[in-house]
Short mmCIF file of C-alpha atoms in Angstrom, two decimals:
data_model
loop_
_atom_site.label_atom_id
_atom_site.label_comp_id
_atom_site.label_asym_id
_atom_site.label_seq_id
_atom_site.Cartn_x
_atom_site.Cartn_y
_atom_site.Cartn_z
CA MET G 124 24.01 -25.56 37.84
CA VAL G 125 21.03 -25.90 35.65
CA ILE G 126 19.26 -22.72 34.10
CA VAL G 127 16.10 -22.55 32.80
CA GLY G 128 15.24 -21.01 29.41
CA ALA G 129 17.98 -19.64 27.01
CA GLY G 130 16.22 -15.85 26.59
CA ILE G 131 18.40 -12.89 27.50
CA ALA G 132 18.21 -13.29 31.61
CA GLY G 133 19.04 -17.25 30.94
CA LEU G 134 22.01 -16.61 29.18
CA ALA G 135 23.33 -13.41 31.37
CA ALA G 136 23.09 -15.70 33.86
CA ALA G 137 25.03 -18.98 32.28
CA THR G 138 27.68 -16.24 30.75
CA ALA G 139 27.88 -14.43 33.98
CA LEU G 140 28.26 -17.52 35.91
CA ARG G 141 30.57 -18.31 33.50
CA ASP G 142 33.29 -15.57 34.27
CA MET G 143 33.01 -15.58 37.65
CA GLY G 144 34.42 -19.14 37.43
CA VAL G 145 31.36 -21.43 37.20
CA HIS G 146 31.41 -23.66 34.22
CA ASP G 147 29.58 -26.58 34.71
CA VAL G 148 26.38 -24.51 33.64
CA VAL G 149 23.46 -26.07 31.64
CA VAL G 150 21.10 -24.40 30.52
CA LEU G 151 18.15 -25.87 29.70
CA GLU G 152 15.25 -24.32 26.99
CA ALA G 153 11.81 -25.62 25.70
CA ARG G 154 11.35 -23.76 22.55
CA ASP G 155 14.14 -25.15 18.89
CA ARG G 156 15.98 -21.67 19.66
CA ILE G 157 17.41 -19.65 21.91
CA GLY G 158 16.47 -16.14 22.60
CA GLY G 159 12.47 -16.72 23.78
CA ARG G 160 10.96 -13.72 23.76
CA ILE G 161 13.48 -11.30 21.55
CA TRP G 162 12.72 -13.51 18.03
CA THR G 163 13.82 -12.09 14.55
CA THR G 164 13.23 -13.93 11.29
CA ARG G 165 13.28 -13.34 8.01
CA LEU G 166 10.54 -11.77 5.37
CA GLY G 167 11.16 -12.01 1.44
CA ASN G 168 14.83 -12.35 0.24
CA GLY G 169 16.08 -12.44 4.39
CA VAL G 170 15.06 -9.22 5.43
CA PRO G 171 15.54 -9.79 9.31
CA VAL G 172 12.56 -8.72 11.03
CA ASP G 173 12.15 -8.30 15.20
CA LEU G 174 9.30 -10.60 16.03
CA GLY G 175 9.16 -10.04 19.91
CA ALA G 176 11.58 -7.15 21.06
CA SER G 177 12.43 -5.10 18.70
CA TRP G 178 13.76 -1.67 20.51
CA VAL G 179 17.32 -0.95 23.57
CA HIS G 180 14.83 1.04 25.52
CA GLY G 181 17.26 4.08 26.91
CA VAL G 182 20.64 3.53 24.87
CA GLU G 183 22.39 6.26 27.57
CA GLY G 184 23.88 3.51 30.06
CA ASN G 185 21.89 0.98 29.04
CA PRO G 186 23.82 -2.73 29.37
CA ILE G 187 22.75 -3.55 25.96
CA THR G 188 24.27 -0.74 23.96
CA SER G 189 27.20 -1.64 25.47
CA PHE G 190 27.52 -5.29 24.53
CA ALA G 191 26.60 -3.94 21.28
CA ALA G 192 29.03 -1.99 20.57
CA GLU G 193 31.65 -4.04 22.18
CA ASN G 194 30.40 -6.82 19.45
CA GLY G 195 30.15 -4.27 16.64
CA ILE G 196 26.29 -4.77 16.59
CA GLU G 197 24.63 -1.37 14.49
CA LEU G 198 21.74 0.26 15.98
CA SER G 199 19.47 3.09 14.45
CA PRO G 200 18.04 5.29 16.78
CA THR G 201 14.05 6.27 17.08
CA ASP G 202 12.54 10.04 16.81
CA TYR G 203 9.17 9.07 17.90
CA ASP G 204 8.43 12.58 16.23
CA ASN G 205 9.16 11.28 13.31
CA ALA G 206 5.17 10.73 13.06
CA PHE G 207 2.42 10.70 10.39
CA VAL G 208 -0.97 9.86 12.26
CA HIS G 209 -4.15 9.34 10.09
CA PHE G 210 -7.35 10.43 11.41
CA HIS G 211 -10.34 8.70 10.26
CA GLY G 212 -12.33 10.62 7.82
CA GLY G 213 -8.96 13.13 6.86
CA ALA G 214 -9.16 15.68 9.98
CA GLU G 215 -5.96 16.87 10.84
CA ALA G 216 -4.67 17.55 14.21
CA ARG G 217 -5.06 20.97 15.76
CA PRO G 218 -2.66 22.36 18.51
CA THR G 219 -5.14 21.50 21.45
CA HIS G 220 -3.71 17.69 21.07
CA ASP G 221 -0.92 18.02 23.67
CA GLY G 222 -2.68 20.11 26.26
CA LEU G 223 -5.40 17.43 25.76
CA VAL G 224 -2.66 15.02 26.73
CA ARG G 225 -1.36 16.82 29.68
CA GLY G 226 -4.44 17.59 31.17
CA PHE G 227 -5.52 13.86 31.72
CA TRP G 228 -1.84 12.88 33.09
CA ALA G 229 -2.33 16.30 35.72
CA LEU G 230 -5.81 14.34 36.48
CA ALA G 231 -4.69 11.34 36.62
CA ARG G 232 -1.24 12.29 38.87
CA ARG G 233 -4.48 13.50 41.64
CA ARG G 234 -6.11 10.11 41.65
CA PRO G 235 -2.57 7.46 41.35
CA ASN G 236 -4.87 4.46 42.05
CA ALA G 237 -7.64 4.75 40.41
CA PRO G 238 -8.06 2.95 37.12
CA LEU G 239 -6.43 5.39 33.88
CA HIS G 240 -9.37 3.98 31.88
CA ALA G 241 -11.83 5.58 34.86
CA VAL G 242 -9.34 8.98 34.79
CA TYR G 243 -9.99 8.76 31.04
CA GLU G 244 -13.53 8.56 31.53
CA ARG G 245 -14.01 11.21 33.34
CA TYR G 246 -11.77 13.60 31.64
CA ALA G 247 -13.05 12.72 28.79
CA ALA G 248 -17.02 13.95 29.57
CA SER G 249 -16.61 17.07 28.39
CA LEU G 250 -14.69 16.99 25.05
CA VAL G 251 -15.65 16.78 21.38
CA GLU G 252 -15.81 13.29 19.80
CA ARG G 253 -12.76 14.11 17.66
CA ASP G 254 -10.64 15.24 21.20
CA LYS G 255 -12.33 12.06 22.68
CA HIS G 256 -11.15 9.92 20.01
CA PHE G 257 -7.18 11.08 19.80
CA LEU G 258 -6.77 11.32 23.31
CA ALA G 259 -7.61 7.29 23.47
CA TYR G 260 -5.56 7.14 20.68
CA MET G 261 -2.53 8.51 22.30
CA LEU G 262 -3.36 6.12 25.71
CA ASN G 263 -3.39 3.32 23.52
CA THR G 264 0.14 4.10 21.70
CA THR G 265 1.87 5.25 24.76
CA VAL G 266 0.40 3.52 27.39
CA GLU G 267 -1.41 0.18 26.37
CA HIS G 268 1.61 -1.14 24.18
CA GLU G 269 4.54 -0.11 26.42
CA LEU G 270 2.65 -2.33 28.71
CA GLY G 271 0.65 -4.32 27.11
CA ALA G 272 -2.31 -3.95 29.39
CA ASP G 273 -5.87 -1.89 29.26
CA ILE G 274 -5.70 1.20 30.66
CA ALA G 275 -8.74 -0.59 33.01
CA ASP G 276 -6.02 -2.59 34.91
CA LEU G 277 -3.62 0.14 34.97
CA SER G 278 -2.82 2.99 37.16
CA PHE G 279 -0.87 6.46 37.16
CA ARG G 280 1.40 4.77 40.09
CA SER G 281 1.39 1.05 38.46
CA VAL G 282 2.64 2.83 35.19
CA ASN G 283 5.14 5.29 36.73
CA GLY G 284 6.93 2.95 38.25
CA GLY G 285 10.19 2.25 37.43
CA GLU G 286 12.82 3.26 35.93
CA GLU G 287 14.69 4.55 32.96
CA PHE G 288 17.89 5.03 30.91
CA THR G 289 18.25 7.97 29.52
CA GLY G 290 18.78 8.87 25.75
CA PRO G 291 16.99 7.53 22.83
CA ASP G 292 15.19 4.82 22.14
CA ALA G 293 16.84 2.33 19.30
CA VAL G 294 16.17 -0.54 16.54
CA LEU G 295 19.32 -3.36 15.58
CA VAL G 296 19.13 -2.82 12.14
CA ALA G 297 19.88 -5.96 11.52
CA GLY G 298 17.87 -7.94 14.09
CA TYR G 299 17.90 -8.27 18.28
CA ASP G 300 19.25 -12.43 17.56
CA GLN G 301 22.68 -10.63 17.14
CA ILE G 302 22.38 -10.09 20.89
CA VAL G 303 21.75 -13.67 21.89
CA ASP G 304 23.58 -15.50 19.46
CA ARG G 305 27.00 -13.33 20.62
CA LEU G 306 25.33 -14.74 24.29
CA ALA G 307 24.99 -17.97 23.62
CA GLY G 308 28.38 -17.97 22.29
CA GLY G 309 30.56 -21.42 24.17
CA LEU G 310 26.97 -22.25 26.81
CA ASP G 311 25.71 -25.45 26.96
CA ILE G 312 22.14 -25.22 25.27
CA ARG G 313 19.91 -27.76 25.05
CA LEU G 314 16.78 -27.13 23.56
CA GLU G 315 13.74 -28.57 22.86
CA HIS G 316 13.73 -29.27 26.60
CA ALA G 317 10.93 -28.01 28.95
CA VAL G 318 10.91 -28.45 32.51
CA THR G 319 8.01 -29.61 33.67
CA GLN G 320 9.33 -29.80 37.48
CA ILE G 321 11.93 -28.12 40.05
CA ASP G 322 12.19 -30.01 43.29
CA TYR G 323 14.36 -28.68 45.47
CA ALA G 324 13.72 -30.46 48.82
CA GLY G 325 16.70 -32.28 49.67
CA PRO G 326 20.13 -31.26 49.85
CA GLY G 327 20.23 -29.89 46.45
CA VAL G 328 18.12 -29.39 43.46
CA VAL G 329 16.22 -31.60 40.63
CA VAL G 330 15.34 -30.06 37.40
CA HIS G 331 13.10 -32.69 35.68
CA ALA G 332 12.79 -32.14 31.83
CA GLY G 333 11.37 -34.72 29.79
CA ALA G 334 11.91 -37.72 30.29
CA GLY G 335 15.50 -37.57 32.16
CA THR G 336 16.14 -35.37 35.28
CA LEU G 337 19.96 -33.02 36.54
CA GLN G 338 20.21 -32.90 39.63
CA ALA G 339 22.88 -30.16 40.28
CA ASP G 340 23.53 -27.47 43.82
CA ALA G 341 21.32 -25.00 42.58
CA VAL G 342 19.01 -23.64 39.44
CA VAL G 343 18.13 -19.77 38.20
CA VAL G 344 14.69 -20.16 36.67
CA THR G 345 13.92 -17.65 33.94
CA VAL G 346 10.67 -18.80 32.20
CA PRO G 347 8.50 -15.73 31.91
CA LEU G 348 6.04 -14.72 34.04
CA GLY G 349 3.06 -16.10 32.07
CA VAL G 350 4.68 -19.84 32.38
CA LEU G 351 4.68 -19.67 36.01
CA LYS G 352 1.01 -17.84 35.80
CA ALA G 353 -0.11 -21.06 34.66
CA GLU G 354 2.18 -23.21 36.29
CA SER G 355 3.65 -24.93 33.63
CA VAL G 356 6.62 -25.48 36.14
CA VAL G 357 5.55 -27.49 39.35
CA PHE G 358 7.76 -26.85 42.51
CA ARG G 359 8.59 -29.31 45.51
CA PRO G 360 8.20 -28.26 48.19
CA ASP G 361 4.94 -25.62 46.63
CA LEU G 362 6.80 -22.00 46.57
CA PRO G 363 6.57 -20.40 49.70
CA PRO G 364 3.50 -17.52 50.06
CA ARG G 365 5.17 -14.54 48.80
CA THR G 366 6.47 -15.94 45.84
CA ARG G 367 3.17 -17.11 44.74
CA ARG G 368 1.98 -14.30 45.35
CA ALA G 369 3.88 -12.19 43.43
CA ILE G 370 3.46 -14.19 40.08
CA ASP G 371 -1.03 -14.50 40.99
CA GLU G 372 -0.70 -10.61 41.46
CA LEU G 373 1.20 -9.34 38.45
CA GLY G 374 0.20 -9.13 35.43
CA MET G 375 1.30 -10.43 32.18
CA GLY G 376 0.15 -7.91 28.88
CA VAL G 377 0.19 -8.75 25.21
CA LEU G 378 1.61 -6.68 22.08
CA ASN G 379 1.02 -8.67 18.98
CA LYS G 380 2.82 -7.36 15.57
CA THR G 381 1.07 -7.96 11.92
CA CYS G 382 4.39 -7.82 9.57
CA LEU G 383 3.34 -6.69 5.58
CA LEU G 384 6.15 -6.72 3.06
CA PHE G 385 5.11 -5.26 -0.13
CA GLU G 386 6.06 -4.80 -3.55
CA ASP G 387 6.92 -1.14 -3.24
CA VAL G 388 6.06 1.62 -0.78
CA PHE G 389 2.86 3.28 -0.96
CA TRP G 390 2.82 5.05 2.15
CA GLU G 391 5.14 7.93 3.84
CA LYS G 392 8.85 6.58 3.19
CA ASP G 393 10.35 9.39 5.58
CA VAL G 394 8.46 9.04 8.72
CA GLU G 395 8.92 6.12 11.83
CA LEU G 396 5.80 5.71 12.67
CA ILE G 397 2.41 6.02 11.18
CA GLY G 398 -0.57 6.49 13.44
CA TYR G 399 -4.23 5.82 12.82
CA VAL G 400 -6.76 7.76 15.26
CA GLY G 401 -9.77 5.23 13.71
CA THR G 402 -13.45 5.12 15.26
CA GLU G 403 -12.20 1.37 16.85
CA THR G 404 -9.50 2.04 19.90
CA GLY G 405 -6.86 0.37 19.77
CA GLN G 406 -6.79 -0.98 16.83
CA TRP G 407 -3.67 -0.96 14.12
CA ALA G 408 -3.33 2.50 16.33
CA GLU G 409 0.43 2.57 15.37
CA THR G 410 2.75 1.15 12.26
CA LEU G 411 6.64 0.96 12.95
CA ASN G 412 7.63 2.20 8.89
CA LEU G 413 10.78 -0.61 8.30
CA TYR G 414 11.41 1.62 5.25
CA HIS G 415 13.68 3.78 6.96
CA TYR G 416 15.71 1.21 8.83
CA THR G 417 16.54 -1.39 5.87
CA GLY G 418 15.21 -0.07 3.14
CA GLN G 419 12.79 -2.78 1.96
CA PRO G 420 8.91 -1.89 1.67
CA ILE G 421 7.96 -3.34 4.86
CA LEU G 422 5.00 -2.09 7.18
CA MET G 423 5.27 -3.82 11.48
CA MET G 424 2.09 -3.11 12.76
CA PHE G 425 0.95 -3.63 16.56
CA ASN G 426 -2.05 -4.07 18.20
CA ALA G 427 -2.07 -4.33 22.52
CA ALA G 428 -3.41 -5.85 25.59
CA SER G 429 -7.28 -7.33 25.35
CA TYR G 430 -7.54 -6.44 20.96
CA GLY G 431 -3.72 -8.02 20.85
CA ALA G 432 -5.44 -10.97 22.31
CA ARG G 433 -8.73 -11.11 20.27
CA ILE G 434 -7.13 -10.73 17.56
CA GLU G 435 -4.52 -14.44 17.94
CA ALA G 436 -7.58 -16.91 17.28
CA MET G 437 -8.24 -15.02 14.15
CA ALA G 438 -6.25 -16.97 11.10
CA ASP G 439 -3.72 -15.16 10.23
CA THR G 440 -5.63 -14.44 6.53
CA GLY G 441 -7.84 -12.63 8.81
CA ILE G 442 -5.77 -10.38 10.94
CA VAL G 443 -3.90 -9.39 7.71
CA ASP G 444 -7.34 -8.57 5.57
CA GLN G 445 -8.15 -6.34 8.69
CA ALA G 446 -5.07 -4.58 9.02
CA LEU G 447 -4.58 -3.99 5.17
CA ALA G 448 -8.73 -2.53 5.72
CA ALA G 449 -7.36 -0.49 8.04
CA LEU G 450 -4.43 0.64 5.56
CA GLU G 451 -6.97 1.40 2.97
CA VAL G 452 -8.99 3.77 5.03
CA MET G 453 -5.27 6.06 5.49
CA TYR G 454 -3.93 5.30 2.05
CA GLY G 455 -6.93 4.62 -0.74
CA ARG G 456 -6.60 1.47 -2.04
CA VAL G 457 -2.96 -0.66 -1.06
CA PRO G 458 -1.99 -3.94 -3.00
CA VAL G 459 -1.70 -7.43 -1.91
CA PRO G 460 1.85 -8.27 0.07
CA LYS G 461 4.01 -10.26 -0.87
CA ASP G 462 4.97 -11.90 2.47
CA THR G 463 3.36 -11.83 5.84
CA LEU G 464 4.66 -12.75 9.27
CA VAL G 465 2.03 -12.78 12.34
CA THR G 466 2.86 -13.47 16.27
CA ARG G 467 0.46 -14.45 18.72
CA TRP G 468 2.74 -14.30 22.18
CA GLY G 469 -1.34 -14.80 24.32
CA LEU G 470 -1.65 -18.49 22.67
CA ASP G 471 2.12 -18.98 23.01
CA SER G 472 2.83 -22.25 25.37
CA TRP G 473 5.73 -21.16 26.86
CA SER G 474 5.24 -16.95 27.04
CA HIS G 475 1.39 -16.55 27.66
CA GLY G 476 2.46 -13.02 26.84
CA SER G 477 4.51 -11.03 25.66
CA TYR G 478 5.99 -8.70 29.52
CA SER G 479 4.86 -8.28 32.45
CA PHE G 480 2.96 -5.13 33.67
CA VAL G 481 1.72 -4.24 37.00
CA PRO G 482 -2.08 -3.65 37.90
CA ALA G 483 -3.87 -1.40 39.53
CA GLY G 484 -4.08 -1.31 43.17
CA VAL G 485 -0.88 -4.13 43.09
CA SER G 486 2.43 -2.81 44.51
CA PHE G 487 5.98 -2.76 42.03
CA ARG G 488 7.49 -4.60 45.20
CA ARG G 489 6.20 -7.29 43.40
CA HIS G 490 8.71 -7.37 40.98
CA GLN G 491 11.64 -7.76 44.50
CA ASP G 492 9.21 -10.59 46.02
CA LEU G 493 9.57 -12.32 42.85
CA ALA G 494 13.36 -12.02 42.72
CA ARG G 495 14.37 -13.39 46.06
CA PRO G 496 15.55 -16.26 46.20
CA VAL G 497 13.47 -19.88 47.84
CA ASP G 498 15.65 -21.65 49.69
CA ASP G 499 19.28 -20.41 48.24
CA LYS G 500 18.11 -23.33 45.73
CA VAL G 501 15.73 -21.41 43.97
CA PHE G 502 16.89 -17.88 41.80
CA PHE G 503 14.53 -16.27 39.31
CA ALA G 504 15.67 -13.88 37.30
CA GLY G 505 13.84 -12.56 33.99
CA GLU G 506 12.07 -9.11 33.41
CA ALA G 507 9.26 -9.57 35.80
CA THR G 508 12.41 -9.87 38.13
CA HIS G 509 13.15 -6.80 38.42
CA GLN G 510 11.48 -4.02 40.22
CA ASP G 511 13.88 -0.91 38.24
CA TYR G 512 13.27 -2.42 34.45
CA PRO G 513 10.82 -4.71 34.33
CA ALA G 514 9.04 -5.31 30.66
CA THR G 515 12.40 -4.54 29.12
CA VAL G 516 15.28 -6.55 27.69
CA HIS G 517 18.11 -4.81 30.01
CA GLY G 518 15.85 -5.81 32.88
CA ALA G 519 16.29 -9.60 32.19
CA PHE G 520 19.94 -9.04 31.47
CA LEU G 521 20.44 -7.50 34.76
CA SER G 522 18.10 -10.12 36.17
CA GLY G 523 20.11 -12.92 34.48
CA VAL G 524 23.81 -11.39 35.96
CA ARG G 525 21.96 -10.60 39.76
CA ALA G 526 20.58 -14.52 39.93
CA ALA G 527 24.02 -15.83 39.04
CA ARG G 528 26.22 -13.77 41.67
CA GLN G 529 22.96 -14.54 44.15
CA ALA G 530 24.24 -18.69 43.33
CA VAL G 531 27.58 -17.51 43.38
CA THR G 532 27.06 -16.10 46.57
CA VAL G 533 25.85 -18.72 48.30
CA ALA G 534 27.48 -21.54 47.30
CA GLU G 535 30.81 -19.53 48.31
CA ARG G 536 29.17 -18.44 51.54
CA GLY G 537 28.13 -22.03 52.17
CA GLY G 538 31.87 -22.55 52.08
CA GLY G 539 31.82 -24.84 48.40
CA ARG G 540 31.18 -24.02 45.30
CA LEU G 541 28.14 -24.34 42.59
CA ALA G 542 27.93 -28.09 40.10
#
């Protein structure tokens, strides 16, 4: 059995297969590390920073919560209300702002297929400028950051599909790589093995990786949606129209991070999130205060969707300069950071984005279409293949387990075992 990709979906699939008695499993990974879009690195003197996935979304009943507990991995809940919002020009929030957001969503529900930007334009027509900016900030931080897409590309229906686990979100204080490292234990993982072609025309599957090939009864493909959209992996024969349509119609969003380590804290020490309602919507609007979790003076600043993608063309120094300029609006003169990290998920050849989203006018069923096996030999996993929990780590994890079970079921139905 071959698994393409050593992200959370691929590792979950390999572990599930091993638990079901399938031991001849090879995991091929294009990168020089495991984890995929889970990527923990270090700042300064070794402080863990998650440049990819950061949160466990909804800790109650979540399989990642259970896995963390079983392996002694610490989770720290996030209180999204523990935030301070800076308004450009020093204006303060007003009690009417919550009503603004409720009113917007009430209108969006009445126009469930309309692009949210069109709803915003209609709703904001009667608002004063400050309220327009605040509503745009809220939509950026609660919708565009969550899905990695502009509200022009989303509708009420596309935003509100899927399910959620209950309870607070939580971060892994010592890094998300604790999860993937434990999942990977004992698996046959071959790094820097980029798969270029999957040939399933014959009785089995031939997987081309670099100059070599592997033969197997079946393959689980866990590469991100962005890689499938870029056709970096060639399928022979071509994928069926249902699968191809799902790949084409689903979107791949972008969320990028700029992490800054300072000598000391000059911001609000006790808050978890720092908001910025600026004059330019969607630019440096939300920052996670990692000091709250690590005790180290680190800010993780987010940019999503079209602006998050646009800054990828800039050099690191230019991006950091923009981040510092935003902080100076909020705090006055700020010191030079000791260390920095910048992500470019849209330009990443092995992901081409951060996570999937459903564009306006597209059905959530496309996730399910992408999850369907092809010819009982090609099985798909990854967050974009989970209709209930797309764009999440737990969705990717559950999809890997599902694909493993599908493959075993097909083999048993045929009277054989996977190899």
